[in-house]
Amino acid sequence: MIDGYEDMTVLVTGANRGLGAAFADALVGLGAKKVYGAARDPETVRAPGVTPVRLDVTDRRRIADLAQELSDVTMVINNAGIHQRASVFDDTVVDVVESVMRTNLVGTLAVSAAFAPRLIENGGGIIANMLSAGSWLAGPGNLAYAVSKAAALSLTNNLRAELSPRGVQVTAIHAGFIDTDMMASFPGPKLSPREVAEAALSAIAAGAQEVLIDEMSRRAKAASAQPVPAFAGLTTAG
Ligand SMILES: NC(=O)c1ccc[n+]([C@@H]2O[C@H](COP(=O)([O-])OP(=O)(O)OC[C@H]3O[C@@H](n4cnc5c(N)ncnc54)[C@H](OP(=O)(O)O)[C@@H]3O)[C@@H](O)[C@H]2O)c1
């Protein structure tokens, strides 16, 4: 549990738009000591008070270099992610799943593994992984994303098992539909990125290991105890 964000130096991945931009902006508003906004194109990180850094989470060499450069980081928010539709009937299904896993799972692992020693050196810290209600749900076309977020949930739990004894808080954040480019084609209702970022940061500061932002996430987690947890009936964000 932290007192606040005043002493925290935070790296946010995918900070140029959507939820990542909202996280970075909210952290500046909360008085974080420093906020590094990581993006594939750092020139697209424009929020006042955010220091842009270049990072593609699928580029392991760049991740390693950045972990050396940013030795002051005490918190990482693994937010960067992609959603690509995939069905078992698509010829491309294996390629799409590999691609989504490379970003949503392997990218999250690579950034966490590179920065964990930094956090420990700096006296402990926080890794927060942006997951989804989809971590627990299945639905036609959602195969790649759901598999990646379910795997990233297991990754988050396993990171916690290893890092918590070293003083690193590892938090999983789950939300339903958020009003960003990723869900532009979904009519809604949707959560605002700002409300998700603020609710997550508040719960993380209170020491939460799991944040269920909305009713959809809470119901998805409960539904996972059923034999066939599905999106049907769970499509309201509020
Ligand atoms: N939107 C939702 O309904 C929803 C719900 C639950 C969870 N989430 C999760 O929230 C996170 C943010 O999503 P969003 O809704 O803000 O999506 P978004 O608007 O599509 O933004 C995705 C962000 O991830 C970045 N990104 C993608 N691949 C990357 C890579 N290889 N390296 C570095 N950055 C990369 C993008 O950068 P570029 O600009 O370079 O593409 C962009 O900044 C994701 O993990 C997503 O799965 C979203």
Short mmCIF file of N, CA and C in Angstrom, two decimals, residues 44-181:
data_model
loop_
_atom_site.label_atom_id
_atom_site.label_comp_id
_atom_site.label_asym_id
_atom_site.label_seq_id
_atom_site.Cartn_x
_atom_site.Cartn_y
_atom_site.Cartn_z
N THR A 44 3.95 11.02 -30.58
CA THR A 44 2.49 11.02 -30.41
C THR A 44 2.08 11.10 -28.94
N VAL A 45 3.08 11.15 -28.04
CA VAL A 45 2.78 11.34 -26.61
C VAL A 45 2.78 12.84 -26.34
N ARG A 46 1.60 13.40 -26.13
CA ARG A 46 1.52 14.87 -26.10
C ARG A 46 0.99 15.42 -24.78
N ALA A 47 0.64 14.56 -23.83
CA ALA A 47 0.04 15.07 -22.59
C ALA A 47 1.05 15.89 -21.80
N PRO A 48 0.63 17.06 -21.32
CA PRO A 48 1.54 17.89 -20.52
C PRO A 48 2.05 17.14 -19.29
N GLY A 49 3.33 17.29 -19.02
CA GLY A 49 3.90 16.68 -17.82
C GLY A 49 4.36 15.25 -18.01
N VAL A 50 4.10 14.66 -19.19
CA VAL A 50 4.49 13.27 -19.45
C VAL A 50 5.77 13.28 -20.30
N THR A 51 6.76 12.48 -19.88
CA THR A 51 8.02 12.38 -20.62
C THR A 51 7.92 11.25 -21.64
N PRO A 52 7.96 11.57 -22.94
CA PRO A 52 7.81 10.51 -23.94
C PRO A 52 9.06 9.64 -24.04
N VAL A 53 8.85 8.34 -24.19
CA VAL A 53 9.97 7.42 -24.47
C VAL A 53 9.51 6.44 -25.55
N ARG A 54 10.46 5.99 -26.35
CA ARG A 54 10.12 5.08 -27.45
C ARG A 54 10.13 3.64 -26.95
N LEU A 55 9.04 2.94 -27.20
CA LEU A 55 8.99 1.52 -26.82
C LEU A 55 7.93 0.78 -27.62
N ASP A 56 8.39 -0.22 -28.33
CA ASP A 56 7.50 -1.23 -28.90
C ASP A 56 7.64 -2.45 -27.99
N VAL A 57 6.57 -2.91 -27.39
CA VAL A 57 6.68 -3.97 -26.38
C VAL A 57 7.02 -5.33 -26.98
N THR A 58 7.08 -5.40 -28.33
CA THR A 58 7.52 -6.65 -28.96
C THR A 58 9.02 -6.60 -29.31
N ASP A 59 9.68 -5.50 -28.95
CA ASP A 59 11.10 -5.32 -29.28
C ASP A 59 11.93 -5.56 -28.02
N ARG A 60 12.43 -6.77 -27.88
CA ARG A 60 13.09 -7.13 -26.62
C ARG A 60 14.38 -6.36 -26.38
N ARG A 61 15.12 -6.07 -27.46
CA ARG A 61 16.36 -5.31 -27.28
C ARG A 61 16.05 -3.92 -26.74
N ARG A 62 15.03 -3.29 -27.30
CA ARG A 62 14.65 -1.94 -26.85
C ARG A 62 14.16 -1.98 -25.39
N ILE A 63 13.43 -3.01 -25.05
CA ILE A 63 12.96 -3.14 -23.65
C ILE A 63 14.16 -3.21 -22.70
N ALA A 64 15.15 -4.03 -23.07
CA ALA A 64 16.34 -4.18 -22.21
C ALA A 64 17.08 -2.85 -22.08
N ASP A 65 17.24 -2.15 -23.21
CA ASP A 65 17.93 -0.85 -23.17
C ASP A 65 17.16 0.14 -22.30
N LEU A 66 15.84 0.16 -22.45
CA LEU A 66 15.03 1.12 -21.69
C LEU A 66 15.11 0.85 -20.19
N ALA A 67 15.16 -0.44 -19.83
CA ALA A 67 15.25 -0.78 -18.41
C ALA A 67 16.57 -0.32 -17.82
N GLN A 68 17.61 -0.23 -18.66
CA GLN A 68 18.89 0.34 -18.20
C GLN A 68 18.79 1.86 -18.09
N GLU A 69 18.18 2.47 -19.12
CA GLU A 69 18.07 3.95 -19.17
C GLU A 69 17.22 4.49 -18.03
N LEU A 70 16.08 3.84 -17.77
CA LEU A 70 15.11 4.38 -16.80
C LEU A 70 15.28 3.69 -15.45
N SER A 71 16.44 3.95 -14.82
CA SER A 71 16.76 3.24 -13.58
C SER A 71 15.93 3.73 -12.40
N ASP A 72 15.19 4.84 -12.59
CA ASP A 72 14.43 5.41 -11.48
C ASP A 72 12.98 4.90 -11.39
N VAL A 73 12.60 4.01 -12.31
CA VAL A 73 11.19 3.59 -12.34
C VAL A 73 10.82 2.79 -11.09
N THR A 74 9.67 3.14 -10.50
CA THR A 74 9.17 2.40 -9.32
C THR A 74 7.80 1.77 -9.59
N MET A 75 7.22 2.07 -10.75
CA MET A 75 5.92 1.49 -11.09
C MET A 75 5.82 1.34 -12.60
N VAL A 76 5.31 0.18 -13.03
CA VAL A 76 5.09 -0.07 -14.46
C VAL A 76 3.60 -0.37 -14.66
N ILE A 77 3.00 0.31 -15.62
CA ILE A 77 1.63 -0.05 -16.02
C ILE A 77 1.71 -0.65 -17.42
N ASN A 78 1.52 -1.96 -17.48
CA ASN A 78 1.51 -2.66 -18.76
C ASN A 78 0.13 -2.50 -19.38
N ASN A 79 0.02 -1.45 -20.17
CA ASN A 79 -1.28 -1.11 -20.77
C ASN A 79 -1.35 -1.44 -22.27
N ALA A 80 -0.22 -1.38 -22.97
CA ALA A 80 -0.22 -1.58 -24.43
C ALA A 80 -0.89 -2.90 -24.77
N GLY A 81 -1.77 -2.86 -25.75
CA GLY A 81 -2.46 -4.09 -26.13
C GLY A 81 -3.15 -3.93 -27.47
N ILE A 82 -3.45 -5.07 -28.07
CA ILE A 82 -4.16 -5.06 -29.35
C ILE A 82 -5.33 -6.04 -29.30
N HIS A 83 -6.31 -5.77 -30.14
CA HIS A 83 -7.46 -6.66 -30.30
C HIS A 83 -7.59 -6.95 -31.78
N GLN A 84 -7.51 -8.22 -32.14
CA GLN A 84 -7.74 -8.61 -33.54
C GLN A 84 -8.75 -9.74 -33.54
N ARG A 85 -9.76 -9.60 -34.38
CA ARG A 85 -10.77 -10.66 -34.45
C ARG A 85 -10.15 -11.93 -35.01
N ALA A 86 -10.55 -13.06 -34.44
CA ALA A 86 -10.06 -14.35 -34.94
C ALA A 86 -11.12 -15.42 -34.67
N SER A 87 -11.37 -16.22 -35.66
CA SER A 87 -12.30 -17.34 -35.52
C SER A 87 -11.55 -18.62 -35.87
N VAL A 88 -11.94 -19.70 -35.28
CA VAL A 88 -11.30 -20.99 -35.57
C VAL A 88 -11.48 -21.36 -37.05
N PHE A 89 -12.46 -20.73 -37.72
CA PHE A 89 -12.70 -21.03 -39.14
C PHE A 89 -11.83 -20.18 -40.07
N ASP A 90 -11.07 -19.22 -39.53
CA ASP A 90 -10.22 -18.37 -40.38
C ASP A 90 -8.93 -19.11 -40.73
N ASP A 91 -8.48 -18.97 -41.99
CA ASP A 91 -7.19 -19.55 -42.38
C ASP A 91 -6.05 -18.92 -41.59
N THR A 92 -6.26 -17.68 -41.17
CA THR A 92 -5.19 -16.92 -40.52
C THR A 92 -5.20 -17.06 -38.99
N VAL A 93 -6.06 -17.92 -38.46
CA VAL A 93 -6.27 -17.90 -37.00
C VAL A 93 -4.98 -18.08 -36.21
N VAL A 94 -4.11 -18.97 -36.66
CA VAL A 94 -2.89 -19.22 -35.88
C VAL A 94 -1.97 -17.99 -35.91
N ASP A 95 -1.87 -17.37 -37.09
CA ASP A 95 -1.03 -16.17 -37.20
C ASP A 95 -1.58 -15.04 -36.32
N VAL A 96 -2.91 -14.88 -36.33
CA VAL A 96 -3.51 -13.80 -35.55
C VAL A 96 -3.30 -14.05 -34.05
N VAL A 97 -3.50 -15.28 -33.62
CA VAL A 97 -3.31 -15.58 -32.19
C VAL A 97 -1.85 -15.34 -31.80
N GLU A 98 -0.92 -15.77 -32.66
CA GLU A 98 0.51 -15.53 -32.36
C GLU A 98 0.80 -14.05 -32.23
N SER A 99 0.24 -13.27 -33.15
CA SER A 99 0.48 -11.83 -33.15
C SER A 99 -0.08 -11.17 -31.89
N VAL A 100 -1.29 -11.53 -31.54
CA VAL A 100 -1.92 -10.91 -30.35
C VAL A 100 -1.19 -11.35 -29.08
N MET A 101 -0.79 -12.61 -29.04
CA MET A 101 -0.05 -13.10 -27.87
C MET A 101 1.30 -12.37 -27.73
N ARG A 102 1.93 -12.09 -28.88
CA ARG A 102 3.24 -11.43 -28.84
C ARG A 102 3.15 -10.08 -28.14
N THR A 103 2.06 -9.36 -28.38
CA THR A 103 1.90 -8.05 -27.73
C THR A 103 1.31 -8.21 -26.32
N ASN A 104 0.15 -8.84 -26.24
CA ASN A 104 -0.62 -8.81 -24.98
C ASN A 104 -0.02 -9.69 -23.88
N LEU A 105 0.59 -10.80 -24.27
CA LEU A 105 1.19 -11.69 -23.26
C LEU A 105 2.71 -11.51 -23.19
N VAL A 106 3.38 -11.76 -24.31
CA VAL A 106 4.85 -11.77 -24.27
C VAL A 106 5.38 -10.35 -24.01
N GLY A 107 4.73 -9.35 -24.59
CA GLY A 107 5.15 -7.97 -24.34
C GLY A 107 5.03 -7.62 -22.86
N THR A 108 3.92 -8.02 -22.26
CA THR A 108 3.71 -7.75 -20.83
C THR A 108 4.76 -8.46 -19.99
N LEU A 109 5.05 -9.70 -20.35
CA LEU A 109 6.08 -10.46 -19.63
C LEU A 109 7.46 -9.81 -19.80
N ALA A 110 7.79 -9.46 -21.05
CA ALA A 110 9.13 -8.92 -21.31
C ALA A 110 9.37 -7.62 -20.56
N VAL A 111 8.38 -6.73 -20.57
CA VAL A 111 8.52 -5.45 -19.85
C VAL A 111 8.60 -5.71 -18.34
N SER A 112 7.76 -6.60 -17.85
CA SER A 112 7.76 -6.89 -16.40
C SER A 112 9.10 -7.48 -15.96
N ALA A 113 9.60 -8.43 -16.75
CA ALA A 113 10.86 -9.10 -16.38
C ALA A 113 12.03 -8.13 -16.43
N ALA A 114 12.02 -7.22 -17.42
CA ALA A 114 13.13 -6.27 -17.53
C ALA A 114 13.12 -5.25 -16.41
N PHE A 115 11.93 -4.83 -15.99
CA PHE A 115 11.85 -3.76 -14.98
C PHE A 115 11.75 -4.28 -13.54
N ALA A 116 11.44 -5.55 -13.35
CA ALA A 116 11.32 -6.07 -11.98
C ALA A 116 12.59 -5.82 -11.16
N PRO A 117 13.78 -6.10 -11.72
CA PRO A 117 14.99 -5.82 -10.92
C PRO A 117 15.14 -4.35 -10.55
N ARG A 118 14.70 -3.46 -11.46
CA ARG A 118 14.75 -2.01 -11.16
C ARG A 118 13.85 -1.70 -9.96
N LEU A 119 12.63 -2.24 -9.99
CA LEU A 119 11.69 -1.96 -8.90
C LEU A 119 12.25 -2.46 -7.58
N ILE A 120 12.83 -3.66 -7.62
CA ILE A 120 13.38 -4.24 -6.38
C ILE A 120 14.56 -3.39 -5.88
N GLU A 121 15.44 -3.01 -6.81
CA GLU A 121 16.59 -2.14 -6.44
C GLU A 121 16.11 -0.84 -5.81
N ASN A 122 14.96 -0.35 -6.31
CA ASN A 122 14.43 0.93 -5.84
C ASN A 122 13.55 0.77 -4.60
N GLY A 123 13.61 -0.40 -3.98
CA GLY A 123 12.93 -0.60 -2.71
C GLY A 123 11.56 -1.22 -2.81
N GLY A 124 11.28 -1.88 -3.91
CA GLY A 124 9.94 -2.44 -4.13
C GLY A 124 9.18 -1.51 -5.04
N GLY A 125 8.01 -1.87 -5.43
CA GLY A 125 7.26 -1.03 -6.35
C GLY A 125 6.00 -1.71 -6.79
N ILE A 126 5.53 -1.34 -7.96
CA ILE A 126 4.23 -1.83 -8.42
C ILE A 126 4.31 -2.20 -9.90
N ILE A 127 3.76 -3.35 -10.25
CA ILE A 127 3.47 -3.68 -11.64
C ILE A 127 1.96 -3.83 -11.75
N ALA A 128 1.34 -3.06 -12.64
CA ALA A 128 -0.10 -3.15 -12.85
C ALA A 128 -0.35 -3.56 -14.30
N ASN A 129 -1.05 -4.66 -14.47
CA ASN A 129 -1.30 -5.18 -15.81
C ASN A 129 -2.75 -4.94 -16.22
N MET A 130 -2.92 -4.29 -17.39
CA MET A 130 -4.27 -4.01 -17.89
C MET A 130 -4.80 -5.25 -18.59
N LEU A 131 -5.71 -5.92 -17.93
CA LEU A 131 -6.33 -7.13 -18.47
C LEU A 131 -7.74 -6.76 -18.94
N SER A 132 -8.72 -7.60 -18.71
CA SER A 132 -10.03 -7.35 -19.31
C SER A 132 -11.05 -8.29 -18.69
N ALA A 133 -12.32 -7.88 -18.75
CA ALA A 133 -13.38 -8.85 -18.43
C ALA A 133 -13.24 -10.06 -19.35
N GLY A 134 -12.68 -9.81 -20.55
CA GLY A 134 -12.46 -10.88 -21.52
C GLY A 134 -11.48 -11.94 -21.06
N SER A 135 -10.75 -11.67 -19.97
CA SER A 135 -9.86 -12.69 -19.40
C SER A 135 -10.64 -13.94 -19.04
N TRP A 136 -11.93 -13.77 -18.76
CA TRP A 136 -12.74 -14.89 -18.27
C TRP A 136 -13.83 -15.32 -19.25
N LEU A 137 -13.91 -14.66 -20.41
CA LEU A 137 -15.07 -14.88 -21.28
C LEU A 137 -14.68 -15.49 -22.62
N ALA A 138 -15.67 -16.13 -23.24
CA ALA A 138 -15.49 -16.68 -24.59
C ALA A 138 -16.60 -16.16 -25.48
N GLY A 139 -16.29 -15.98 -26.76
CA GLY A 139 -17.31 -15.54 -27.69
C GLY A 139 -16.80 -15.66 -29.11
N PRO A 140 -17.68 -15.88 -30.09
CA PRO A 140 -17.25 -16.02 -31.47
C PRO A 140 -16.43 -14.82 -31.93
N GLY A 141 -15.29 -15.06 -32.53
CA GLY A 141 -14.44 -13.99 -33.05
C GLY A 141 -13.48 -13.43 -32.03
N ASN A 142 -13.67 -13.80 -30.78
CA ASN A 142 -12.86 -13.19 -29.71
C ASN A 142 -11.71 -14.07 -29.25
N LEU A 143 -11.47 -15.14 -29.99
CA LEU A 143 -10.52 -16.17 -29.58
C LEU A 143 -9.13 -15.60 -29.22
N ALA A 144 -8.56 -14.83 -30.13
CA ALA A 144 -7.18 -14.37 -29.92
C ALA A 144 -7.08 -13.47 -28.69
N TYR A 145 -7.97 -12.50 -28.60
CA TYR A 145 -7.91 -11.54 -27.49
C TYR A 145 -8.16 -12.24 -26.16
N ALA A 146 -9.21 -13.08 -26.12
CA ALA A 146 -9.56 -13.75 -24.87
C ALA A 146 -8.44 -14.67 -24.40
N VAL A 147 -7.87 -15.42 -25.34
CA VAL A 147 -6.76 -16.32 -24.97
C VAL A 147 -5.59 -15.50 -24.43
N SER A 148 -5.31 -14.37 -25.08
CA SER A 148 -4.16 -13.56 -24.64
C SER A 148 -4.39 -12.97 -23.25
N LYS A 149 -5.62 -12.53 -22.97
CA LYS A 149 -5.89 -11.91 -21.66
C LYS A 149 -5.99 -12.97 -20.56
N ALA A 150 -6.52 -14.16 -20.90
CA ALA A 150 -6.53 -15.24 -19.91
C ALA A 150 -5.09 -15.63 -19.56
N ALA A 151 -4.25 -15.71 -20.57
CA ALA A 151 -2.84 -16.05 -20.33
C ALA A 151 -2.16 -14.93 -19.54
N ALA A 152 -2.49 -13.69 -19.87
CA ALA A 152 -1.88 -12.56 -19.16
C ALA A 152 -2.35 -12.52 -17.69
N LEU A 153 -3.55 -13.02 -17.43
CA LEU A 153 -4.01 -13.12 -16.04
C LEU A 153 -3.16 -14.15 -15.28
N SER A 154 -2.92 -15.29 -15.91
CA SER A 154 -2.05 -16.28 -15.26
C SER A 154 -0.64 -15.72 -15.08
N LEU A 155 -0.15 -15.01 -16.10
CA LEU A 155 1.16 -14.36 -15.98
C LEU A 155 1.18 -13.42 -14.77
N THR A 156 0.13 -12.62 -14.63
CA THR A 156 0.06 -11.65 -13.53
C THR A 156 0.11 -12.37 -12.19
N ASN A 157 -0.65 -13.46 -12.08
CA ASN A 157 -0.65 -14.22 -10.82
C ASN A 157 0.72 -14.82 -10.53
N ASN A 158 1.38 -15.30 -11.58
CA ASN A 158 2.71 -15.90 -11.38
C ASN A 158 3.77 -14.85 -11.09
N LEU A 159 3.65 -13.67 -11.71
CA LEU A 159 4.56 -12.57 -11.36
C LEU A 159 4.40 -12.22 -9.88
N ARG A 160 3.13 -12.17 -9.43
CA ARG A 160 2.88 -11.82 -8.03
C ARG A 160 3.52 -12.83 -7.09
N ALA A 161 3.40 -14.12 -7.46
CA ALA A 161 3.95 -15.17 -6.59
C ALA A 161 5.46 -14.98 -6.40
N GLU A 162 6.14 -14.53 -7.45
CA GLU A 162 7.60 -14.36 -7.35
C GLU A 162 8.01 -13.00 -6.83
N LEU A 163 7.24 -11.98 -7.17
CA LEU A 163 7.69 -10.61 -6.87
C LEU A 163 7.16 -10.06 -5.55
N SER A 164 6.01 -10.56 -5.13
CA SER A 164 5.43 -10.05 -3.88
C SER A 164 6.39 -10.24 -2.69
N PRO A 165 7.05 -11.42 -2.56
CA PRO A 165 8.01 -11.56 -1.45
C PRO A 165 9.19 -10.59 -1.55
N ARG A 166 9.42 -10.01 -2.75
CA ARG A 166 10.50 -9.04 -2.93
C ARG A 166 9.99 -7.60 -2.81
N GLY A 167 8.76 -7.45 -2.34
CA GLY A 167 8.25 -6.12 -2.08
C GLY A 167 7.58 -5.45 -3.26
N VAL A 168 7.30 -6.21 -4.34
CA VAL A 168 6.64 -5.63 -5.51
C VAL A 168 5.16 -6.02 -5.50
N GLN A 169 4.30 -5.02 -5.48
CA GLN A 169 2.85 -5.25 -5.60
C GLN A 169 2.52 -5.52 -7.07
N VAL A 170 1.81 -6.58 -7.34
CA VAL A 170 1.42 -6.91 -8.72
C VAL A 170 -0.10 -6.92 -8.80
N THR A 171 -0.65 -6.03 -9.60
CA THR A 171 -2.09 -5.83 -9.64
C THR A 171 -2.66 -6.13 -11.02
N ALA A 172 -3.74 -6.87 -11.05
CA ALA A 172 -4.49 -7.14 -12.29
C ALA A 172 -5.68 -6.18 -12.35
N ILE A 173 -5.83 -5.52 -13.48
CA ILE A 173 -6.97 -4.60 -13.66
C ILE A 173 -7.88 -5.18 -14.75
N HIS A 174 -9.15 -5.32 -14.41
CA HIS A 174 -10.11 -5.84 -15.38
C HIS A 174 -11.21 -4.81 -15.61
N ALA A 175 -11.56 -4.64 -16.88
CA ALA A 175 -12.67 -3.74 -17.20
C ALA A 175 -13.45 -4.30 -18.38
N GLY A 176 -14.71 -3.88 -18.47
CA GLY A 176 -15.51 -4.20 -19.65
C GLY A 176 -15.18 -3.23 -20.76
N PHE A 177 -16.18 -2.79 -21.50
CA PHE A 177 -15.93 -1.96 -22.69
C PHE A 177 -15.57 -0.53 -22.30
N ILE A 178 -14.48 -0.05 -22.93
CA ILE A 178 -13.98 1.30 -22.67
C ILE A 178 -14.02 2.08 -23.98
N ASP A 179 -14.33 3.34 -23.88
CA ASP A 179 -14.53 4.18 -25.07
C ASP A 179 -13.18 4.64 -25.65
N THR A 180 -12.53 3.73 -26.37
CA THR A 180 -11.25 4.03 -27.02
C THR A 180 -11.32 3.54 -28.47
N ASP A 181 -10.23 3.77 -29.21
CA ASP A 181 -10.17 3.29 -30.60
C ASP A 181 -10.43 1.79 -30.68
#
